[in-house]
Coordinates of C-alpha atoms and ligand atoms in Angstrom, one line a residue:
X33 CA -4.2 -34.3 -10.2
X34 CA -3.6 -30.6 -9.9
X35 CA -6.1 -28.5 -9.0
X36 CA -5.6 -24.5 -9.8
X37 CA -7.3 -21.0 -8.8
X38 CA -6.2 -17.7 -8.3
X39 CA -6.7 -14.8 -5.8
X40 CA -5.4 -11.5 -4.7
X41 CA -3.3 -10.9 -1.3
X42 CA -3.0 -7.2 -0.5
X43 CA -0.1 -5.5 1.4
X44 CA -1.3 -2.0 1.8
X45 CA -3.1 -1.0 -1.7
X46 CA -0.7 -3.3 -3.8
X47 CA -2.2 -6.0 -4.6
X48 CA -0.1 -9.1 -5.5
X49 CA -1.9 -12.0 -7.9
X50 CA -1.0 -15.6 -6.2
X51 CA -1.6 -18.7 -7.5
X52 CA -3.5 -21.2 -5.1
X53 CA -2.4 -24.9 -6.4
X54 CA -4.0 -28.0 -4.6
X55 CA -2.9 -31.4 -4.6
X56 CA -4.5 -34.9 -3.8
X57 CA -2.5 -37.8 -2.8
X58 CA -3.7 -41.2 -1.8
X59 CA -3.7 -41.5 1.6
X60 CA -5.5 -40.7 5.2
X61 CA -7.5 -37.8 4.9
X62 CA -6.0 -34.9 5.7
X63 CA -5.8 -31.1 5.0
X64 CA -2.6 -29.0 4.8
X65 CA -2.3 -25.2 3.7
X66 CA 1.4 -24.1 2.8
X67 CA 2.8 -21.1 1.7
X68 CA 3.4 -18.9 4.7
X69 CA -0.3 -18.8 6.1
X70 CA -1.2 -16.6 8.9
X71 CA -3.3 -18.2 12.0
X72 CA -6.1 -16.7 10.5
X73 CA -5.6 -18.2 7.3
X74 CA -5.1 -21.7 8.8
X75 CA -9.0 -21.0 9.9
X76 CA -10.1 -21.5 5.9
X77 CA -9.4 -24.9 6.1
X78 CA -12.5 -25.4 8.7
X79 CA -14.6 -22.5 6.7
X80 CA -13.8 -24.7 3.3
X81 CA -14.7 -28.0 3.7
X82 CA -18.0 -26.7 5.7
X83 CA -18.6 -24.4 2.3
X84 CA -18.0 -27.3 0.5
X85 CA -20.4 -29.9 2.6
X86 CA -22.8 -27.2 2.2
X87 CA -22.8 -26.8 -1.0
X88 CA -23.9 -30.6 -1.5
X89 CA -20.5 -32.1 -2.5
X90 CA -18.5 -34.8 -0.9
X91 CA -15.3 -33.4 0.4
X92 CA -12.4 -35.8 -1.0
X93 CA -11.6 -38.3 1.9
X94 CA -8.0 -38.2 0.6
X95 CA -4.6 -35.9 1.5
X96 CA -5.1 -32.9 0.4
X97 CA -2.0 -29.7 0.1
X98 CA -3.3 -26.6 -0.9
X99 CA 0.0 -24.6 -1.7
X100 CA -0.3 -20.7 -1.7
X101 CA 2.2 -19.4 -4.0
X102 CA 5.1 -17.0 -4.2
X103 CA 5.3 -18.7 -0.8
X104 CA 7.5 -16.0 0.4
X105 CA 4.5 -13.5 0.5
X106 CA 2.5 -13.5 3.8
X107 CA -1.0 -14.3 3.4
X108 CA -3.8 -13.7 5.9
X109 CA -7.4 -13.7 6.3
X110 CA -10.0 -15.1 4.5
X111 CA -9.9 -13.1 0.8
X112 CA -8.8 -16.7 -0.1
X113 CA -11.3 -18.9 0.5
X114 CA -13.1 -19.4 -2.3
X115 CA -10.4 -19.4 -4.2
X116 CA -8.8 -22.6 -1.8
X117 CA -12.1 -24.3 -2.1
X118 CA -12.5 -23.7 -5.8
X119 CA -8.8 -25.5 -6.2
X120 CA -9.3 -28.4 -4.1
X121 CA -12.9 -29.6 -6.1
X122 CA -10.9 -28.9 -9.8
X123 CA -8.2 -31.7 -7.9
X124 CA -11.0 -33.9 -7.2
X125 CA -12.5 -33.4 -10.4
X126 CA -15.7 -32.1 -9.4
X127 CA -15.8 -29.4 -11.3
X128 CA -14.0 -28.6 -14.6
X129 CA -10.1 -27.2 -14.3
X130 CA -9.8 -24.7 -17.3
X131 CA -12.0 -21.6 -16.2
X132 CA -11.5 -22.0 -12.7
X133 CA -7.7 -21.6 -13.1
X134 CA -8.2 -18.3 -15.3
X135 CA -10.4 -16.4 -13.2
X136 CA -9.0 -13.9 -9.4
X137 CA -11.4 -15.3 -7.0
X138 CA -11.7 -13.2 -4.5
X139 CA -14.2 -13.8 -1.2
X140 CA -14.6 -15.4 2.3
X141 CA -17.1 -18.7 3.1
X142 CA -19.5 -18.6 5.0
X143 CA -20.6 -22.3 6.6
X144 CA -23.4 -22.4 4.9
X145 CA -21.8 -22.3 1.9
X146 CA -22.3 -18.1 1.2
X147 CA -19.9 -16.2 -0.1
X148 CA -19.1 -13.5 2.1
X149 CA -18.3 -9.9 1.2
X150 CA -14.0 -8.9 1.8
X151 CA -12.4 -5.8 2.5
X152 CA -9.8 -4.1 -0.2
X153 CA -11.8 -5.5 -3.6
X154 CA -11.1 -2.3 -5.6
X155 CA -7.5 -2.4 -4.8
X156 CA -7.7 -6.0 -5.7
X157 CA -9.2 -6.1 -8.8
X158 CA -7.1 -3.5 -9.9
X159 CA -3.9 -5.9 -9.2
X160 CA -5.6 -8.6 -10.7
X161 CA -6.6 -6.0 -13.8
X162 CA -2.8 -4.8 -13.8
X163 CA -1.6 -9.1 -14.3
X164 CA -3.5 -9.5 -17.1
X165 CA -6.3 -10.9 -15.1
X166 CA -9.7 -10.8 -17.3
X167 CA -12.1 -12.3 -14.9
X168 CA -12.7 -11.8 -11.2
X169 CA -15.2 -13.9 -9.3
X170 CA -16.6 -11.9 -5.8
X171 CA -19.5 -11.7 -3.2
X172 CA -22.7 -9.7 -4.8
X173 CA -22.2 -7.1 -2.4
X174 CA -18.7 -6.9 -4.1
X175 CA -19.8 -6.8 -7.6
X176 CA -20.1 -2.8 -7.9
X177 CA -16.8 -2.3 -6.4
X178 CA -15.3 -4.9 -8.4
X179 CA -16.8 -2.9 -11.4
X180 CA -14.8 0.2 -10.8
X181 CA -12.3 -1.4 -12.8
X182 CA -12.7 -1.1 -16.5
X183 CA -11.5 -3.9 -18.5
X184 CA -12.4 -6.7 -16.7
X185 CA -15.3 -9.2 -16.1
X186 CA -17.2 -9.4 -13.2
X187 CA -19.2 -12.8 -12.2
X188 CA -20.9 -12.0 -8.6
X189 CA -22.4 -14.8 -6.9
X190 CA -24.1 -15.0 -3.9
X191 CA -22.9 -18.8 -2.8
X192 CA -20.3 -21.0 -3.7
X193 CA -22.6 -23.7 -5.2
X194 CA -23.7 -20.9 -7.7
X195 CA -20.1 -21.2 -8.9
X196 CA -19.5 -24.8 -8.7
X197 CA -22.5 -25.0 -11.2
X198 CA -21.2 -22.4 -13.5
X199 CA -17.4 -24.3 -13.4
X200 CA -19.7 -27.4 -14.3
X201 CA -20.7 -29.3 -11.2
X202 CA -23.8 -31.7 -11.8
X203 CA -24.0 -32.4 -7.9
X204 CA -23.6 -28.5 -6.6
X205 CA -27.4 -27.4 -4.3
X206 CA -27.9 -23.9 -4.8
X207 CA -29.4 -22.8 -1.5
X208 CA -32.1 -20.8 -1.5
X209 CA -31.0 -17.5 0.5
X210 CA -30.5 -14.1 0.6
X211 CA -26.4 -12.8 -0.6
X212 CA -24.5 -11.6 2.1
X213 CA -24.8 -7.7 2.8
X214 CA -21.7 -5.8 3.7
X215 CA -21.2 -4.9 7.0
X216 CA -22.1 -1.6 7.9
X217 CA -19.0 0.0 10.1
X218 CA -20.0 3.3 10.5
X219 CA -22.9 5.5 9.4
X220 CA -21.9 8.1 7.3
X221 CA -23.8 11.9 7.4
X222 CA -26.3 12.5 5.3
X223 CA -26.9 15.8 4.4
X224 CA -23.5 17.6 3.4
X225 CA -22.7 20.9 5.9
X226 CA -23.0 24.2 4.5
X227 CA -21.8 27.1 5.6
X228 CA -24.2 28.7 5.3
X229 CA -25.3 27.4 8.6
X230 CA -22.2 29.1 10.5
X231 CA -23.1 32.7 11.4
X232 CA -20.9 35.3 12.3
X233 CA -17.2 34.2 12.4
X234 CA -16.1 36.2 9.3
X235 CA -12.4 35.8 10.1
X236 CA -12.6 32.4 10.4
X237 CA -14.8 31.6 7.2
X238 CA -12.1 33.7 5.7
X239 CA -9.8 31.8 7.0
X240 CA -11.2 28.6 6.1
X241 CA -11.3 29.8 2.1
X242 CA -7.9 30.9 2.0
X243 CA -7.0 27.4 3.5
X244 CA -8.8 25.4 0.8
X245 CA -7.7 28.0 -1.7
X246 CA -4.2 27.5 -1.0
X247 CA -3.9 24.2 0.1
X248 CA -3.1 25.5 3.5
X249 CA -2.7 24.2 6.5
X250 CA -4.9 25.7 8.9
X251 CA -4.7 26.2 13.2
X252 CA -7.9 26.8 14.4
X253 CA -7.8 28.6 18.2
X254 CA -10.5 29.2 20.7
X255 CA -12.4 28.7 23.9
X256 CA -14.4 25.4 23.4
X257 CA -18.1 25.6 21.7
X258 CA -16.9 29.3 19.8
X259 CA -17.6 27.0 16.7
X260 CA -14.4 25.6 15.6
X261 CA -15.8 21.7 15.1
X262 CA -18.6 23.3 12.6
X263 CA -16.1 25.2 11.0
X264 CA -13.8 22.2 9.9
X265 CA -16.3 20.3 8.9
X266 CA -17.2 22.2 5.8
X267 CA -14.4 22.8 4.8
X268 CA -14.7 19.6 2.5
X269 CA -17.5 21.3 1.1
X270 CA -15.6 24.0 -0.5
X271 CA -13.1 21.9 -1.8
X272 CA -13.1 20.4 -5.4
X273 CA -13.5 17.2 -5.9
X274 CA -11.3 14.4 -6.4
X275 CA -8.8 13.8 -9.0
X276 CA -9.2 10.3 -10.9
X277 CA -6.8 8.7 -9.0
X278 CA -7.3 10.2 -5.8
X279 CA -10.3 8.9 -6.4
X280 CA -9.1 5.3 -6.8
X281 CA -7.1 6.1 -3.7
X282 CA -9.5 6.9 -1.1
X283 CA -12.3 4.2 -2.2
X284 CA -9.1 1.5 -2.2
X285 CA -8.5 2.9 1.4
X286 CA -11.8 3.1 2.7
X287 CA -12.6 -0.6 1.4
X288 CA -10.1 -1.8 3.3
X289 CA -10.5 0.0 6.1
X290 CA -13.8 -1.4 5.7
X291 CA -15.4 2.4 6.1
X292 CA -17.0 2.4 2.6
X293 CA -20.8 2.4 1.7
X294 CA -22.6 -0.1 -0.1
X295 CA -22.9 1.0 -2.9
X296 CA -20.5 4.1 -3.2
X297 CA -19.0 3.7 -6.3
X298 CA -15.9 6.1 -6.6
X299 CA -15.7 8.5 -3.8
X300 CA -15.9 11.5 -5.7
X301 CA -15.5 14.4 -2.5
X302 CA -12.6 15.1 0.0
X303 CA -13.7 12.9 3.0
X304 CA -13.1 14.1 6.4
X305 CA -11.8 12.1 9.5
X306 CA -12.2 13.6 12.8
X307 CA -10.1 11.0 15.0
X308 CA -10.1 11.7 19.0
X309 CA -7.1 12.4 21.0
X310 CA -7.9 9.4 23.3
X311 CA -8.2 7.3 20.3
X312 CA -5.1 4.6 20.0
X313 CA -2.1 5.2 17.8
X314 CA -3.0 2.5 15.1
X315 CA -6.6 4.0 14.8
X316 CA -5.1 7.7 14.1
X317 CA -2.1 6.4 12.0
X318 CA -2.5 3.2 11.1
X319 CA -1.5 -0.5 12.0
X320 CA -2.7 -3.8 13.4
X321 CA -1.3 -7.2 14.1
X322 CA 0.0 -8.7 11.0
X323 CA -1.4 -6.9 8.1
X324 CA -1.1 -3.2 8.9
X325 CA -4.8 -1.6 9.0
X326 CA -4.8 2.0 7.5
X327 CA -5.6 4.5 9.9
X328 CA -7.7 8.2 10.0
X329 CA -4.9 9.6 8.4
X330 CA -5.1 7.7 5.2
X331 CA -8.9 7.5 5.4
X332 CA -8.5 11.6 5.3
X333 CA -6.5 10.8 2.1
X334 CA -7.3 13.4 -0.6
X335 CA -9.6 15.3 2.1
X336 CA -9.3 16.9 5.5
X337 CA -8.1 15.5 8.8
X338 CA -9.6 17.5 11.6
X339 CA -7.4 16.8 15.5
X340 CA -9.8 18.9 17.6
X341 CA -8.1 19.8 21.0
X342 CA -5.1 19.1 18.8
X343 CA -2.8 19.4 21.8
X344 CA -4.2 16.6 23.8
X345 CA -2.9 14.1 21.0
X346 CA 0.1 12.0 22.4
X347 CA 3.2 13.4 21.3
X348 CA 4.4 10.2 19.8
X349 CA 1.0 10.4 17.1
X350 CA 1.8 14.4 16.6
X351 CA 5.4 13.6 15.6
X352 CA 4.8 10.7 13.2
X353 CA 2.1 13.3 11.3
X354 CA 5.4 14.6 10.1
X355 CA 6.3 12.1 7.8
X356 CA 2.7 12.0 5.8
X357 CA 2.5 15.9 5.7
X358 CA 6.3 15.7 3.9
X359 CA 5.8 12.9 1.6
X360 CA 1.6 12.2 1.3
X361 CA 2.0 8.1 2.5
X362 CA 2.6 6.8 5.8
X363 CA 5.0 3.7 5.7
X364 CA 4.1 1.0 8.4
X365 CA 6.6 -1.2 10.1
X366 CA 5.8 -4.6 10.6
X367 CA 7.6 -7.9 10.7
X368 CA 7.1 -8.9 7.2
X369 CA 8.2 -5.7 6.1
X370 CA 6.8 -2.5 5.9
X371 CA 2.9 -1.2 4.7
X372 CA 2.3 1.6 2.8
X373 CA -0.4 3.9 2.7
X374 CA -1.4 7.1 0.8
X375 CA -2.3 10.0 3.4
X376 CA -2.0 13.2 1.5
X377 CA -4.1 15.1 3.5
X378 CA -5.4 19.2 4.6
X379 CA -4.9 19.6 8.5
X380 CA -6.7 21.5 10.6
X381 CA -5.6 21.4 13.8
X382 CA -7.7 23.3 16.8
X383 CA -6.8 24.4 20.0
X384 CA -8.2 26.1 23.2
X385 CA -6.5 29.1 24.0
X386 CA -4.7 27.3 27.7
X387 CA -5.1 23.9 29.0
X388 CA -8.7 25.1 30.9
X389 CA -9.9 26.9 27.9
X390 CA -11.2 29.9 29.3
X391 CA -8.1 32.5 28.1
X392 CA -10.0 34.6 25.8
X393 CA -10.9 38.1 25.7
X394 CA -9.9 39.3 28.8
X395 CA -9.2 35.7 30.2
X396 CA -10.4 36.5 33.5
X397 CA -11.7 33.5 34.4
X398 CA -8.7 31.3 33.1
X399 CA -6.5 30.2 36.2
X400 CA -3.6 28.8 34.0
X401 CA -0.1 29.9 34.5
X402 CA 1.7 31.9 32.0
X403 CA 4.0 28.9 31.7
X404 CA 1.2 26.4 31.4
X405 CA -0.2 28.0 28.3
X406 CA 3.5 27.8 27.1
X407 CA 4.2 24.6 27.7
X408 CA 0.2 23.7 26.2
X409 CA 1.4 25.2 23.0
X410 CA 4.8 23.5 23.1
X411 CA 3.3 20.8 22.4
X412 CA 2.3 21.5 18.9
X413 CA 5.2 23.3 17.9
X414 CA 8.3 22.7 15.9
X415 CA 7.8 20.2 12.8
X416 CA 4.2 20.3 13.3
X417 CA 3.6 24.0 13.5
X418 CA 6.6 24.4 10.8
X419 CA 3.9 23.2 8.2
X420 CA 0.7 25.2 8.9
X421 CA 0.5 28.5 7.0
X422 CA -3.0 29.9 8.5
X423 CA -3.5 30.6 12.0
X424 CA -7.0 32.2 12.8
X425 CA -8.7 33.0 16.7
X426 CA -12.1 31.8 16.7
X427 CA -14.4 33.6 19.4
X428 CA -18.2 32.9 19.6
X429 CA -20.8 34.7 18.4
X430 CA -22.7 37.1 19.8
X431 CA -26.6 36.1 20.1
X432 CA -28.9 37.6 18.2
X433 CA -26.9 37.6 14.6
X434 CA -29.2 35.5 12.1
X435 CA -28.1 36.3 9.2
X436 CA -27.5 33.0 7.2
X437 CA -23.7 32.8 5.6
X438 CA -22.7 32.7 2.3
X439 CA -23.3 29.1 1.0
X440 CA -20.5 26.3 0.5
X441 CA -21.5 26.2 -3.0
X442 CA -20.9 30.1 -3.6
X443 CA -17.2 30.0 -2.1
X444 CA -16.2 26.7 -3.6
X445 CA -16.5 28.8 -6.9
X446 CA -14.1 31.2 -5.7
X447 CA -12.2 28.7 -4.5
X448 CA -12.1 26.2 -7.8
X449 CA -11.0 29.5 -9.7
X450 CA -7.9 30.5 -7.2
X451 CA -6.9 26.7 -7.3
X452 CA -7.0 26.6 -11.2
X453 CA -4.5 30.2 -11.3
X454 CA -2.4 28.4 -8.6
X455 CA -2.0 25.1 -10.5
X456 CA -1.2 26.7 -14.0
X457 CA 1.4 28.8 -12.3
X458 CA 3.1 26.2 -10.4
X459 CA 2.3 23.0 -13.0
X460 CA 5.8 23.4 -14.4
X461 CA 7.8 23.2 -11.0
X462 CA 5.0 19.9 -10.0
X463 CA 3.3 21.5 -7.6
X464 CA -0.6 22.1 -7.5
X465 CA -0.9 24.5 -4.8
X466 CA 0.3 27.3 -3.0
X467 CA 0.7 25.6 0.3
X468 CA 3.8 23.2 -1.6
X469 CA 5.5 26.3 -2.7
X470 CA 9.0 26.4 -1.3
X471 CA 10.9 29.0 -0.2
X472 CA 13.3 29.9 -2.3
X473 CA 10.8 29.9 -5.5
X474 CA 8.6 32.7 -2.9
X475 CA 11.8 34.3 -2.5
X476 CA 12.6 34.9 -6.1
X477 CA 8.9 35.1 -7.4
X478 CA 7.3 37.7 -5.2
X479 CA 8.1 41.1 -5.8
X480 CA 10.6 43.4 -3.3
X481 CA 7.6 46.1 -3.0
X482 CA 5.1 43.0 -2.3
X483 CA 7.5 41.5 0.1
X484 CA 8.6 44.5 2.2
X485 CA 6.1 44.2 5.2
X486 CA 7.5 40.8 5.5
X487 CA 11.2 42.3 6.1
X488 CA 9.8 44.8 8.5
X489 CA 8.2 42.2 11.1
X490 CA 11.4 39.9 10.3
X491 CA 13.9 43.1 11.2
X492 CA 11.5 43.9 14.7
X493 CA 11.1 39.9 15.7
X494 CA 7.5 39.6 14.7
X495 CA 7.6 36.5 12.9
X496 CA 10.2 33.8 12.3
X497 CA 12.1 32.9 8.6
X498 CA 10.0 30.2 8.4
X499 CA 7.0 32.3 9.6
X500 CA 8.0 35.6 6.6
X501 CA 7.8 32.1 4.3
X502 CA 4.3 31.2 5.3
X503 CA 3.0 34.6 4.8
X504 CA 4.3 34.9 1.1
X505 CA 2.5 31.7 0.4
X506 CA -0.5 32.8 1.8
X507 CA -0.1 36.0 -0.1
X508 CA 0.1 34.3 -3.3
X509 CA -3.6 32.6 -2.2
X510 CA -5.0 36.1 -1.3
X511 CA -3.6 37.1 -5.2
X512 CA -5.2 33.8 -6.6
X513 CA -8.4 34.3 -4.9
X514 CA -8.5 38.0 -6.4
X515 CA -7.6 37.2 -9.5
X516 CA -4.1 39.1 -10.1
X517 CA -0.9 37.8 -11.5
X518 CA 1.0 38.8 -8.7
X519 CA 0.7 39.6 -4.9
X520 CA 1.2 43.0 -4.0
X521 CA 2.3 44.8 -1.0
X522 CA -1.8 44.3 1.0
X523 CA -1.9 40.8 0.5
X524 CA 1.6 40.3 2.1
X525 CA 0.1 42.8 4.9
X526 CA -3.1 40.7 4.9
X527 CA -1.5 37.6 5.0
X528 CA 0.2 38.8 7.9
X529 CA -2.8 39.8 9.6
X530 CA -4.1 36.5 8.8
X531 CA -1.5 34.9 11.2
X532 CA -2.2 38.1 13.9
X533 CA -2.3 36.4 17.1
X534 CA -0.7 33.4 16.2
X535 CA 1.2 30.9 18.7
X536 CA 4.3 31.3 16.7
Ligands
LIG958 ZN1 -6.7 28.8 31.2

């Protein structure tokens, strides 16, 4: 007797439908799980027949094979459990075949006999939705992430006996307990930053909306507490929200990465990471053991990825940033193959103005070398720098200015209206926004009298090709935000002020 159920193993946000076939044999009892298990995997066989004891069945004292098939997939964790356990009792005949086989199961045992809440449902379910899968079976804390996928049926259950008695087990003990909750990784902030809360600093406010008007870039630098931390963080705030399946794409990265509320639903606003330099290479980018983990930069999918004291980030994490900012993934390497992960992402990137922080205004008081700021900045340039339009100083505020900013909601009207401009200008060429503009199609699009302070400061060495480039796309922002067709000769003269006392 064969004994069938299905699941969902997930490499990156694809999800793959496998089938999960167990077999009973006469023989001493035993318990073997093929099909290219992971260590972690080989742990369900202990979780299962504990579930399964639990749950007031008799575990068949016969040999058992569960086979986890396409076998040339790599499976790990414990997504698969009840979809192992729910195989082996349709072998034994415990509970009836037909429905079980039908239905993705997707959730990890508990002992006890709970089902356990697992990381990466939406994704998941929307494999399983994609196969022609009609019915998914998950953990209650599950169920309203599970649900975010129209079309198919969601049966939550709190413990495995639950299940066993809807598959038609006379002998399955519902225990009396409280479902699983889902483990809360990291408190999220409550009340959303305004800016109205940022006094002063109308340089770098401006800054901030030209940069989520534009899609740009933005370098942030400064003496440390002039504000630049507050700053970045609302920038989300002015930012539109989410397209549909950017939408999809986030709350299928945070599930995994196990960084999404109870009770979420669809993240709907540009998140914001804000990793640490000291923080390891696999927590900024991405990766783990096995099955690569997504990292800050694909949790910032969609939103903004803030690297305070950007130049304090190993160069090794600073260079791969390249190939997310080019293409909007990050592809992992790992010895089943490679991971991929969305990480389309704004970056603001802030700086002190030398390694000690203290070079501003008349830097007095800073003690680092000419060449040490140099070599400080070095560290950002190139690739990196190549991609970040806006450059803005940020210097602190003078006491005794109280006036309360313009709110978030204010500018992200402004803001919305520039992006919509932008994107029914550039729709036709598949870009959204200015900040994806290319060169030549600035080159040819903006007009000679609009682009004529750009020649200047190329002819006297003021800024670089690829710097006269940046300020053209910013110009077309400054336009946008205005409201005019075109950008004219001040907002090529603005957007070069905009980059005044830049590092490059
Ligand atoms: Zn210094």
């Amino acid at each position: 007797m064969i004994g069938r159920a299905r699941s969902v193993v997930l490499t990156g946000l694809t999800g793959h439908v496998i089938e999960v076939e167990a077999h009973l044999a006469s023989g001493l009892p035993a318990f073997t799980l093929v099909g290219l298990p992971d260590a972690s995997l080989g742990e369900a066989r202990d979780r299962v027949r504990a579930a399964v004891a639990s749950s007031g069945l008799t575990w068949p004292a016969r040999r058992l094979t569960v086979n986890l098939s396409p076998a040339s997939l790599p499976k790990s964790g414990s997504v698969t459990d009840l979809a192992i356990a729910v195989a082996a009792l349709a072998a034994a005949q415990l509970i009836s075949p037909g429905q079980a086989a039908r239905a993705v199961h997707l959730g990890e045992l508990g002992l006890d006999g709970r089902v356990r809440p697992v990381r990466g449902v939406l994704p998941a379910v929307a494999a399983a939705r994609a196969a022609g899968v009609s019915e998914v079976v998950v953990a209650r804390a599950d169920a309203e992430e599970a649900a975010l996928v129209d079309g198919v049926q969601v049966r939550a259950v709190s413990t495995l006996a639950e299940l066993l008695a809807w598959y038609g087990s006379d002998e399955a003990r519902p225990i009396a307990t409280d479902p699983v909750a889902r483990p809360v990784i990291e408190a999220h902030e409550g009340a959303p930053m305004d800016l109205a809360d940022v006094r002063g600093q109308d340089d770098a406010r401006w800054a901030l909306e030209v940069a989520a008007a534009g899609g740009h870039h933005l370098l942030m630098t400064g003496p440390p507490g002039a504000g630049k931390t507050m700053l970045a963080a609302r920038l989300p705030g002015i930012l539109p929200d989410l397209s549909r399946a950017d939408a999809i794409a986030a709350t299928s990265v945070h599930s995994l990465a196990g960084t999404l509320d109870a009770g979420a639903g669809l993240l709907r606003r540009p998140p914001f990471e804000a990793p640490h330099h000291s923080a390891s290479a696999a927590a900024i980018v991405g990766g783990g053991s096995m099955l690569a983990r997504p990292g800050a930069i694909s949790r910032a999918h969609g939103g903004v990825l803030f690297l305070d004291e950007a130049p304090e980030f190993p160069a090794r994490v600073l260079q791969t940033l390249r190939q997310p900012l080019e293409t909007g993934e990050i592809v992992l390497h790992r010895a089943h193959g490679a991971t991929r992960y969305p990480a389309r992402f704004q970056l603001v990137l802030a700086a002190n103005p030398c390694p000690c922080g203290l070079f501003a205004g008349s830097g007095e008081r800073c003690e680092c070398s000419p060449l040490a700021r140099r070599r400080y900045f070095a560290r950002l340039s190139g690739p990196l720098l190549d991609r970040v339009d806006l450059q803005v100083h940020v210097l602190p505020v003078r006491r005794g200015l109280d006036d309360e900013g313009e709110s978030s909601a204010a500018v992200a009207v402004r803001v919305a209206a520039a992006r919509a401009r932008a994107a029914a200008r550039l729709e036709p060429h598949g870009w959204t926004t200015n900040a994806q503009v290319g060169g030549a199609w600035l080159r040819r699009h903006t007009s000679q009298a609009a682009c004529r302070p750009v020649w200047r400061a190329l002819d006297e060495g003021r800024v670089t090709a690829r710097g006269a480039d940046r300020a053209l796309r910013v110009a077309w922002t400054l336009a946008d935000l205005e409201g005019v067709a075109q950008p004219e000769r001040e907002h090529v003269e603005q957007a070069l002020m905009l980059r005044h006392g830049g590092v490059s």
